[in-house]
């Protein structure tokens, strides 16, 4: 398992982690299998979405804020229940298929660390599971 | 890894892909392990929900449209930011357990490809990871 | 694959299943790999979020109810379409990384079975996939 650190610079922001994941995969030397990405934080998450146009990430952050505003009648005293809900809606883990030594993502897909209660120092975990030998 | 193609016929629709997944699994000959289903598109997703009554899929499409309407103050010029957000809320991948040669889903569960910006030609990927031999 | 049963006592409630998952993992004797948790129900789900302060789980239940109320113009006659939508938003499965014999979750993270249409008798499945031997 590999741990990758990052720093987020706003309260809510999507950070492109695609190249970190590719590098972690490369270090394992595994060319076929699956790759589990895991977020150990309760106000952050991991997703995959369009990375070509940065306005998509912007609209996701804005849309999620509009969906779950911070001013609902929450009881958690830290005042970040909106971030906890967003974290579970997006989800703590994503699994990507590995083939020919690369994550098999779509043309427009990038992997994003979703910060919902930053800025903070964060980390995520990468675990590559080798698949059946086919050679 | 197997690629399965499909065509969606409406802007927003859930397409039952259960039998395609079962057939892909059968072709691997793997009877125990896990099966990762992955959607390489940024305005579509994969989920598992009730398939017995088609009104559930209908209500999911309607409910998600009401949750995130297309007319919010989005900046992405393609005009489909609602579909991108829905894709990340549902998620790009689902992992199913394989036991005795079959996906272990619940009585009422079917696997759905979730189209949020169709109609389009789409595809999804299936990767079966064998489990530990127990024999 | 292991099946774990539980009973939920309210319509909407998050039940901490962390220790059941840890015990299931212990029984496999597998110290490195991944663990797939799967919910075979269509009005329930599995997530990971903060468990230290129970008000977070309370706020999640309340926030999701406010997000998708039961009184929208649904067609499914059972009257629980809100629960079906919540189930797909949270998702039917979560994958956790196993390292040194333990699920590698964050300091504040606990694993929750999310009931959206209880009270009911429920179950979830645990499948541990061993990783590559590194010794």
Short mmCIF file of C-alpha atoms in Angstrom, two decimals:
data_model
loop_
_atom_site.label_atom_id
_atom_site.label_comp_id
_atom_site.label_asym_id
_atom_site.label_seq_id
_atom_site.Cartn_x
_atom_site.Cartn_y
_atom_site.Cartn_z
CA UNK A 1 0.00 0.00 0.00
CA UNK A 2 1.25 3.46 -0.83
CA UNK A 3 0.37 6.73 0.93
CA UNK A 4 0.30 9.93 -1.05
CA UNK A 5 0.15 13.34 0.63
CA UNK A 6 -1.34 16.54 -0.70
CA UNK A 7 -2.30 19.99 0.52
CA UNK A 8 -5.62 21.58 -0.37
CA UNK A 9 -5.86 25.36 -0.64
CA UNK A 10 -9.57 26.13 -0.42
CA UNK A 11 -12.53 24.96 1.65
CA UNK A 12 -14.02 23.10 -1.29
CA UNK A 13 -11.92 22.10 -4.26
CA UNK A 14 -11.22 19.16 -6.54
CA UNK A 15 -7.51 18.34 -6.88
CA UNK A 16 -6.31 16.33 -9.90
CA UNK A 17 -4.38 13.31 -8.55
CA UNK A 18 -4.20 11.33 -11.81
CA UNK A 19 -0.43 11.54 -12.28
CA UNK A 20 0.26 10.60 -8.62
CA UNK A 21 -1.89 7.50 -9.07
CA UNK A 22 -0.13 6.60 -12.33
CA UNK A 23 3.27 7.00 -10.65
CA UNK A 24 2.21 4.85 -7.67
CA UNK A 25 1.02 2.19 -10.09
CA UNK A 26 4.29 2.31 -12.03
CA UNK A 27 6.25 1.70 -8.84
CA UNK A 28 4.40 -1.56 -8.18
CA UNK A 29 5.38 -3.01 -11.55
CA UNK A 30 1.95 -4.63 -11.77
CA UNK A 31 0.56 -4.47 -15.30
CA UNK A 32 -2.84 -6.12 -14.90
CA UNK A 33 -5.36 -6.08 -12.06
CA UNK A 34 -7.23 -3.41 -10.15
CA UNK A 35 -6.25 -0.32 -8.21
CA UNK A 36 -8.16 0.77 -5.10
CA UNK A 37 -7.91 4.44 -4.13
CA UNK A 38 -8.97 5.18 -0.58
CA UNK A 39 -9.57 8.43 1.29
CA UNK A 40 -9.05 8.11 5.07
CA UNK A 41 -10.73 11.45 5.84
CA UNK A 42 -14.38 12.02 6.75
CA UNK A 43 -14.81 15.37 5.01
CA UNK A 44 -13.10 14.46 1.75
CA UNK A 45 -13.61 11.87 -0.97
CA UNK A 46 -12.26 10.55 -4.28
CA UNK A 47 -14.02 10.67 -7.63
CA UNK A 48 -13.38 10.46 -11.35
CA UNK A 49 -14.81 13.02 -13.76
CA UNK A 50 -13.96 15.31 -16.64
CA UNK A 51 -10.59 16.99 -16.32
CA UNK A 52 -10.18 18.57 -19.77
CA UNK A 53 -12.32 21.61 -18.96
CA UNK A 54 -11.66 22.91 -15.40
CA UNK A 55 -15.14 24.44 -15.34
CA UNK A 56 -16.57 20.97 -14.73
CA UNK A 57 -14.73 20.66 -11.40
CA UNK A 58 -15.81 24.21 -10.58
CA UNK A 59 -19.45 23.39 -11.33
CA UNK A 60 -19.27 20.21 -9.25
CA UNK A 61 -18.04 22.14 -6.21
CA UNK A 62 -20.68 24.84 -6.75
CA UNK A 63 -23.45 22.30 -7.40
CA UNK A 64 -22.64 20.27 -4.30
CA UNK A 65 -22.57 23.44 -2.18
CA UNK A 66 -25.99 24.41 -3.51
CA UNK A 67 -27.26 20.86 -2.93
CA UNK A 68 -26.14 20.74 0.72
CA UNK A 69 -25.60 24.22 2.15
CA UNK A 70 -23.77 24.60 5.42
CA UNK A 71 -26.66 26.35 7.13
CA UNK A 72 -29.14 23.50 7.55
CA UNK A 73 -30.27 22.62 11.03
CA UNK A 74 -27.24 20.46 11.84
CA UNK A 75 -26.31 19.31 15.35
CA UNK A 76 -22.60 18.45 14.90
CA UNK A 77 -20.79 21.25 16.74
CA UNK A 78 -17.82 21.44 14.37
CA UNK A 79 -20.11 23.07 11.81
CA UNK A 80 -18.96 20.94 8.88
CA UNK A 81 -21.80 18.42 8.56
CA UNK A 82 -22.32 19.51 4.96
CA UNK A 83 -18.78 18.28 4.25
CA UNK A 84 -19.43 14.93 5.96
CA UNK A 85 -22.56 14.37 3.86
CA UNK A 86 -20.80 15.28 0.62
CA UNK A 87 -17.96 12.89 1.52
CA UNK A 88 -20.39 9.96 1.80
CA UNK A 89 -22.33 10.95 -1.32
CA UNK A 90 -19.16 10.95 -3.43
CA UNK A 91 -17.70 8.02 -1.49
CA UNK A 92 -14.43 7.15 0.25
CA UNK A 93 -13.05 4.81 -2.39
CA UNK A 94 -12.86 4.31 -6.13
CA UNK A 95 -11.65 1.19 -7.91
CA UNK A 96 -9.97 1.46 -11.29
CA UNK A 97 -9.08 -1.37 -13.66
CA UNK A 98 -5.39 -1.82 -14.58
CA UNK A 99 -4.54 -3.15 -18.02
CA UNK A 100 -1.24 -3.10 -19.93
CA UNK A 101 0.34 -1.24 -17.00
CA UNK A 102 -2.09 1.67 -16.98
CA UNK A 103 -5.34 2.66 -15.27
CA UNK A 104 -8.05 2.15 -17.89
CA UNK A 105 -9.92 5.45 -17.65
CA UNK A 106 -11.93 7.21 -20.34
CA UNK A 107 -10.53 9.86 -22.67
CA UNK A 108 -11.82 12.79 -20.60
CA UNK A 109 -11.55 11.18 -17.17
CA UNK A 110 -9.18 12.38 -14.48
CA UNK A 111 -9.01 11.23 -10.88
CA UNK A 112 -9.85 13.89 -8.31
CA UNK A 113 -9.31 14.21 -4.57
CA UNK A 114 -12.44 16.05 -3.38
CA UNK A 115 -11.78 18.45 -0.52
CA UNK A 116 -14.96 19.57 1.25
CA UNK A 117 -13.53 21.13 4.43
CA UNK A 118 -10.12 22.56 3.64
CA UNK A 119 -7.62 23.97 3.42
CA UNK A 120 -5.86 21.03 5.06
CA UNK A 121 -3.00 18.59 4.75
CA UNK A 122 -4.51 15.37 3.40
CA UNK A 123 -3.46 11.94 2.20
CA UNK A 124 -4.91 9.05 0.26
CA UNK A 125 -3.96 5.39 -0.11
CA UNK A 126 -3.31 3.35 -3.23
CA UNK A 127 -3.46 -0.43 -3.29
CA UNK A 128 -2.85 -2.40 -6.47
CA UNK A 129 -4.16 -5.96 -6.62
CA UNK A 130 -2.59 -8.07 -9.37
CA UNK A 131 -4.96 -9.96 -11.64
CA UNK A 132 -4.74 -13.46 -13.00
CA UNK A 133 -1.66 -14.19 -15.06
CA UNK A 134 -2.73 -14.63 -18.64
CA UNK A 135 0.67 -15.19 -20.28
CA UNK B 1 -10.79 -7.05 -19.07
CA UNK B 2 -13.92 -7.09 -21.19
CA UNK B 3 -15.57 -4.11 -22.91
CA UNK B 4 -19.33 -4.12 -23.37
CA UNK B 5 -21.08 -1.64 -25.67
CA UNK B 6 -24.58 -0.29 -25.41
CA UNK B 7 -26.72 2.46 -26.89
CA UNK B 8 -28.89 4.70 -24.75
CA UNK B 9 -32.09 6.13 -26.19
CA UNK B 10 -33.00 9.04 -23.91
CA UNK B 11 -31.16 11.90 -22.20
CA UNK B 12 -31.57 10.29 -18.78
CA UNK B 13 -32.30 6.61 -18.43
CA UNK B 14 -31.23 3.55 -16.46
CA UNK B 15 -30.35 0.54 -18.66
CA UNK B 16 -30.38 -2.95 -17.14
CA UNK B 17 -26.96 -4.53 -17.81
CA UNK B 18 -27.29 -7.49 -15.44
CA UNK B 19 -27.31 -10.22 -18.08
CA UNK B 20 -24.33 -8.70 -19.94
CA UNK B 21 -22.35 -8.73 -16.71
CA UNK B 22 -23.35 -12.33 -15.98
CA UNK B 23 -22.32 -13.37 -19.49
CA UNK B 24 -18.95 -11.59 -19.17
CA UNK B 25 -18.38 -13.36 -15.88
CA UNK B 26 -19.27 -16.74 -17.40
CA UNK B 27 -16.67 -16.22 -20.13
CA UNK B 28 -13.89 -15.81 -17.57
CA UNK B 29 -14.61 -19.19 -15.99
CA UNK B 30 -13.82 -17.66 -12.59
CA UNK B 31 -16.18 -18.93 -9.90
CA UNK B 32 -15.00 -17.03 -6.85
CA UNK B 33 -13.65 -13.52 -6.40
CA UNK B 34 -14.85 -10.03 -7.18
CA UNK B 35 -16.06 -8.26 -10.27
CA UNK B 36 -15.31 -4.59 -10.91
CA UNK B 37 -17.66 -2.74 -13.26
CA UNK B 38 -16.26 0.54 -14.56
CA UNK B 39 -17.83 3.37 -16.54
CA UNK B 40 -15.27 5.32 -18.64
CA UNK B 41 -17.67 8.21 -19.33
CA UNK B 42 -17.99 11.43 -17.34
CA UNK B 43 -21.75 11.90 -17.73
CA UNK B 44 -22.78 8.31 -16.97
CA UNK B 45 -22.35 5.92 -14.05
CA UNK B 46 -23.10 2.40 -12.82
CA UNK B 47 -25.36 1.48 -9.92
CA UNK B 48 -27.32 -1.42 -8.47
CA UNK B 49 -30.94 -1.03 -7.42
CA UNK B 50 -34.38 -2.59 -7.70
CA UNK B 51 -35.18 -3.98 -11.12
CA UNK B 52 -38.42 -5.85 -10.46
CA UNK B 53 -40.61 -2.74 -10.68
CA UNK B 54 -39.48 -0.41 -13.51
CA UNK B 55 -41.06 2.53 -11.69
CA UNK B 56 -38.06 2.55 -9.32
CA UNK B 57 -35.66 3.33 -12.18
CA UNK B 58 -38.13 5.94 -13.42
CA UNK B 59 -38.32 7.56 -9.98
CA UNK B 60 -34.53 7.57 -9.68
CA UNK B 61 -34.14 9.44 -12.96
CA UNK B 62 -36.90 11.88 -12.01
CA UNK B 63 -35.57 12.33 -8.47
CA UNK B 64 -32.02 13.01 -9.64
CA UNK B 65 -33.30 15.53 -12.20
CA UNK B 66 -35.23 17.33 -9.46
CA UNK B 67 -32.18 17.20 -7.18
CA UNK B 68 -29.81 18.75 -9.74
CA UNK B 69 -31.69 20.62 -12.46
CA UNK B 70 -29.86 21.63 -15.61
CA UNK B 71 -30.56 25.35 -15.13
CA UNK B 72 -28.31 26.15 -12.17
CA UNK B 73 -25.68 28.82 -12.62
CA UNK B 74 -23.12 26.50 -14.25
CA UNK B 75 -20.04 27.69 -16.13
CA UNK B 76 -19.21 24.60 -18.25
CA UNK B 77 -20.18 25.64 -21.77
CA UNK B 78 -21.42 22.23 -22.89
CA UNK B 79 -24.49 22.73 -20.69
CA UNK B 80 -24.38 19.27 -19.12
CA UNK B 81 -22.86 20.00 -15.72
CA UNK B 82 -25.91 18.44 -14.07
CA UNK B 83 -24.97 15.15 -15.76
CA UNK B 84 -21.34 15.40 -14.57
CA UNK B 85 -22.48 15.94 -10.97
CA UNK B 86 -24.93 13.03 -11.10
CA UNK B 87 -22.17 10.81 -12.53
CA UNK B 88 -19.92 11.49 -9.53
CA UNK B 89 -22.77 11.15 -7.01
CA UNK B 90 -23.67 7.69 -8.33
CA UNK B 91 -20.03 6.86 -8.99
CA UNK B 92 -17.95 5.46 -11.85
CA UNK B 93 -17.48 1.95 -10.50
CA UNK B 94 -19.26 -0.77 -8.58
CA UNK B 95 -17.68 -3.91 -7.14
CA UNK B 96 -19.72 -7.09 -6.85
CA UNK B 97 -18.73 -10.28 -5.03
CA UNK B 98 -18.53 -13.50 -7.10
CA UNK B 99 -19.42 -16.77 -5.42
CA UNK B 100 -20.22 -20.17 -6.94
CA UNK B 101 -19.80 -18.65 -10.40
CA UNK B 102 -22.37 -15.91 -9.96
CA UNK B 103 -22.51 -12.27 -8.87
CA UNK B 104 -23.94 -12.33 -5.35
CA UNK B 105 -26.64 -9.69 -5.62
CA UNK B 106 -29.86 -9.39 -3.63
CA UNK B 107 -33.21 -10.80 -4.74
CA UNK B 108 -34.46 -7.50 -6.16
CA UNK B 109 -31.14 -6.10 -7.31
CA UNK B 110 -30.24 -5.50 -10.92
CA UNK B 111 -27.17 -3.74 -12.29
CA UNK B 112 -27.88 -0.51 -14.17
CA UNK B 113 -25.88 1.65 -16.54
CA UNK B 114 -27.00 5.20 -15.67
CA UNK B 115 -27.15 7.51 -18.66
CA UNK B 116 -27.34 11.20 -17.70
CA UNK B 117 -26.55 12.88 -21.04
CA UNK B 118 -27.79 10.63 -23.83
CA UNK B 119 -28.78 9.38 -26.20
CA UNK B 120 -25.26 8.13 -26.95
CA UNK B 121 -23.19 5.09 -27.79
CA UNK B 122 -21.58 4.02 -24.53
CA UNK B 123 -19.43 1.23 -23.11
CA UNK B 124 -18.42 -0.15 -19.76
CA UNK B 125 -15.61 -2.41 -18.60
CA UNK B 126 -15.74 -5.64 -16.60
CA UNK B 127 -12.76 -7.01 -14.72
CA UNK B 128 -12.99 -10.21 -12.69
CA UNK B 129 -10.39 -10.78 -10.00
CA UNK B 130 -10.16 -14.39 -8.84
CA UNK B 131 -10.26 -15.01 -5.10
CA UNK B 132 -8.23 -17.35 -2.99
CA UNK B 133 -8.53 -21.00 -3.87
CA UNK B 134 -10.43 -22.71 -1.09
CA UNK B 135 -10.58 -26.25 -2.51
CA UNK C 1 -17.59 -14.76 1.51
CA UNK C 2 -19.14 -14.07 4.87
CA UNK C 3 -22.71 -12.92 5.56
CA UNK C 4 -23.39 -10.73 8.56
CA UNK C 5 -26.92 -10.09 9.84
CA UNK C 6 -28.23 -7.07 11.67
CA UNK C 7 -31.54 -5.54 12.69
CA UNK C 8 -32.30 -1.87 12.20
CA UNK C 9 -34.65 -0.12 14.61
CA UNK C 10 -35.75 3.04 12.81
CA UNK C 11 -36.81 4.02 9.29
CA UNK C 12 -33.55 5.87 8.68
CA UNK C 13 -30.48 5.17 10.74
CA UNK C 14 -26.75 4.56 10.40
CA UNK C 15 -25.55 1.41 12.21
CA UNK C 16 -21.86 1.09 13.12
CA UNK C 17 -20.62 -2.23 11.66
CA UNK C 18 -16.88 -1.61 12.10
CA UNK C 19 -16.27 -4.33 14.68
CA UNK C 20 -18.25 -6.94 12.69
CA UNK C 21 -16.10 -6.20 9.67
CA UNK C 22 -12.90 -6.43 11.71
CA UNK C 23 -14.02 -9.78 13.16
CA UNK C 24 -14.91 -11.13 9.69
CA UNK C 25 -11.49 -10.08 8.48
CA UNK C 26 -9.77 -11.75 11.43
CA UNK C 27 -11.51 -15.04 10.62
CA UNK C 28 -10.04 -15.09 7.12
CA UNK C 29 -6.48 -14.89 8.43
CA UNK C 30 -5.62 -12.65 5.49
CA UNK C 31 -3.26 -9.85 6.48
CA UNK C 32 -2.85 -7.95 3.24
CA UNK C 33 -5.23 -7.21 0.38
CA UNK C 34 -8.61 -5.59 0.05
CA UNK C 35 -11.99 -6.09 1.65
CA UNK C 36 -15.23 -5.59 -0.30
CA UNK C 37 -18.36 -4.83 1.73
CA UNK C 38 -21.59 -5.35 -0.18
CA UNK C 39 -25.20 -4.49 0.65
CA UNK C 40 -27.71 -6.79 -1.12
CA UNK C 41 -30.70 -4.53 -0.35
CA UNK C 42 -32.14 -1.82 -2.59
CA UNK C 43 -33.14 0.62 0.17
CA UNK C 44 -29.94 0.42 2.21
CA UNK C 45 -26.26 1.09 1.58
CA UNK C 46 -22.80 1.05 3.14
CA UNK C 47 -20.60 4.05 3.83
CA UNK C 48 -17.63 5.19 5.91
CA UNK C 49 -17.73 8.41 7.88
CA UNK C 50 -17.03 9.94 11.28
CA UNK C 51 -18.02 7.74 14.19
CA UNK C 52 -16.47 9.62 17.13
CA UNK C 53 -19.33 12.11 17.41
CA UNK C 54 -22.75 10.43 16.89
CA UNK C 55 -24.21 13.78 15.80
CA UNK C 56 -22.48 13.31 12.42
CA UNK C 57 -24.55 10.17 11.67
CA UNK C 58 -27.64 12.04 12.90
CA UNK C 59 -26.92 14.98 10.60
CA UNK C 60 -26.33 12.64 7.66
CA UNK C 61 -29.72 10.99 8.12
CA UNK C 62 -31.41 14.36 8.54
CA UNK C 63 -29.54 15.93 5.63
CA UNK C 64 -30.39 13.06 3.26
CA UNK C 65 -34.07 13.25 4.29
CA UNK C 66 -34.10 16.97 3.54
CA UNK C 67 -32.29 16.35 0.24
CA UNK C 68 -34.79 13.72 -0.96
CA UNK C 69 -38.10 13.95 0.88
CA UNK C 70 -40.57 11.09 0.58
CA UNK C 71 -43.32 13.31 -0.84
CA UNK C 72 -42.00 14.00 -4.31
CA UNK C 73 -44.11 12.96 -7.28
CA UNK C 74 -42.94 9.34 -7.27
CA UNK C 75 -44.66 6.52 -9.19
CA UNK C 76 -43.34 3.44 -7.33
CA UNK C 77 -46.37 2.20 -5.37
CA UNK C 78 -44.42 1.00 -2.34
CA UNK C 79 -43.86 4.64 -1.37
CA UNK C 80 -40.16 4.26 -0.63
CA UNK C 81 -38.56 5.73 -3.75
CA UNK C 82 -36.69 8.22 -1.58
CA UNK C 83 -34.94 5.26 0.06
CA UNK C 84 -34.05 3.70 -3.30
CA UNK C 85 -32.47 6.97 -4.48
CA UNK C 86 -30.50 7.41 -1.25
CA UNK C 87 -29.25 3.81 -1.57
CA UNK C 88 -27.77 4.50 -5.02
CA UNK C 89 -26.34 7.89 -4.00
CA UNK C 90 -24.44 6.33 -1.08
CA UNK C 91 -23.77 3.14 -3.05
CA UNK C 92 -24.11 -0.61 -2.54
CA UNK C 93 -20.46 -1.39 -1.91
CA UNK C 94 -17.34 0.00 -0.29
CA UNK C 95 -13.81 -1.33 -0.71
CA UNK C 96 -11.31 -1.01 2.11
CA UNK C 97 -7.58 -1.71 1.98
CA UNK C 98 -6.21 -4.40 4.33
CA UNK C 99 -2.70 -3.99 5.68
CA UNK C 100 -0.96 -5.73 8.58
CA UNK C 101 -4.17 -7.64 9.26
CA UNK C 102 -6.38 -4.59 9.68
CA UNK C 103 -8.67 -2.41 7.57
CA UNK C 104 -6.69 0.77 6.93
CA UNK C 105 -9.27 3.40 7.83
CA UNK C 106 -8.68 6.94 9.10
CA UNK C 107 -8.57 7.93 12.76
CA UNK C 108 -12.19 9.09 12.86
CA UNK C 109 -13.62 6.69 10.31
CA UNK C 110 -16.14 4.00 11.15
CA UNK C 111 -18.02 1.75 8.74
CA UNK C 112 -21.79 2.26 8.69
CA UNK C 113 -24.70 0.22 7.38
CA UNK C 114 -27.14 2.87 6.13
CA UNK C 115 -30.79 1.93 6.63
CA UNK C 116 -33.19 4.09 4.61
CA UNK C 117 -36.41 2.05 4.88
CA UNK C 118 -36.41 0.23 8.21
CA UNK C 119 -36.91 -1.11 10.68
CA UNK C 120 -35.96 -4.41 9.03
CA UNK C 121 -33.79 -7.47 9.32
CA UNK C 122 -30.82 -6.87 7.02
CA UNK C 123 -27.53 -8.46 6.03
CA UNK C 124 -24.35 -7.50 4.29
CA UNK C 125 -21.55 -9.49 2.68
CA UNK C 126 -17.80 -9.36 3.30
CA UNK C 127 -15.26 -10.63 0.81
CA UNK C 128 -11.53 -10.41 1.47
CA UNK C 129 -9.18 -10.65 -1.52
CA UNK C 130 -5.59 -11.43 -0.58
CA UNK C 131 -2.90 -9.20 -2.06
CA UNK C 132 0.42 -10.10 -3.50
CA UNK C 133 2.78 -11.86 -1.13
CA UNK C 134 5.58 -9.49 -0.31
CA UNK C 135 7.56 -11.66 2.15
#
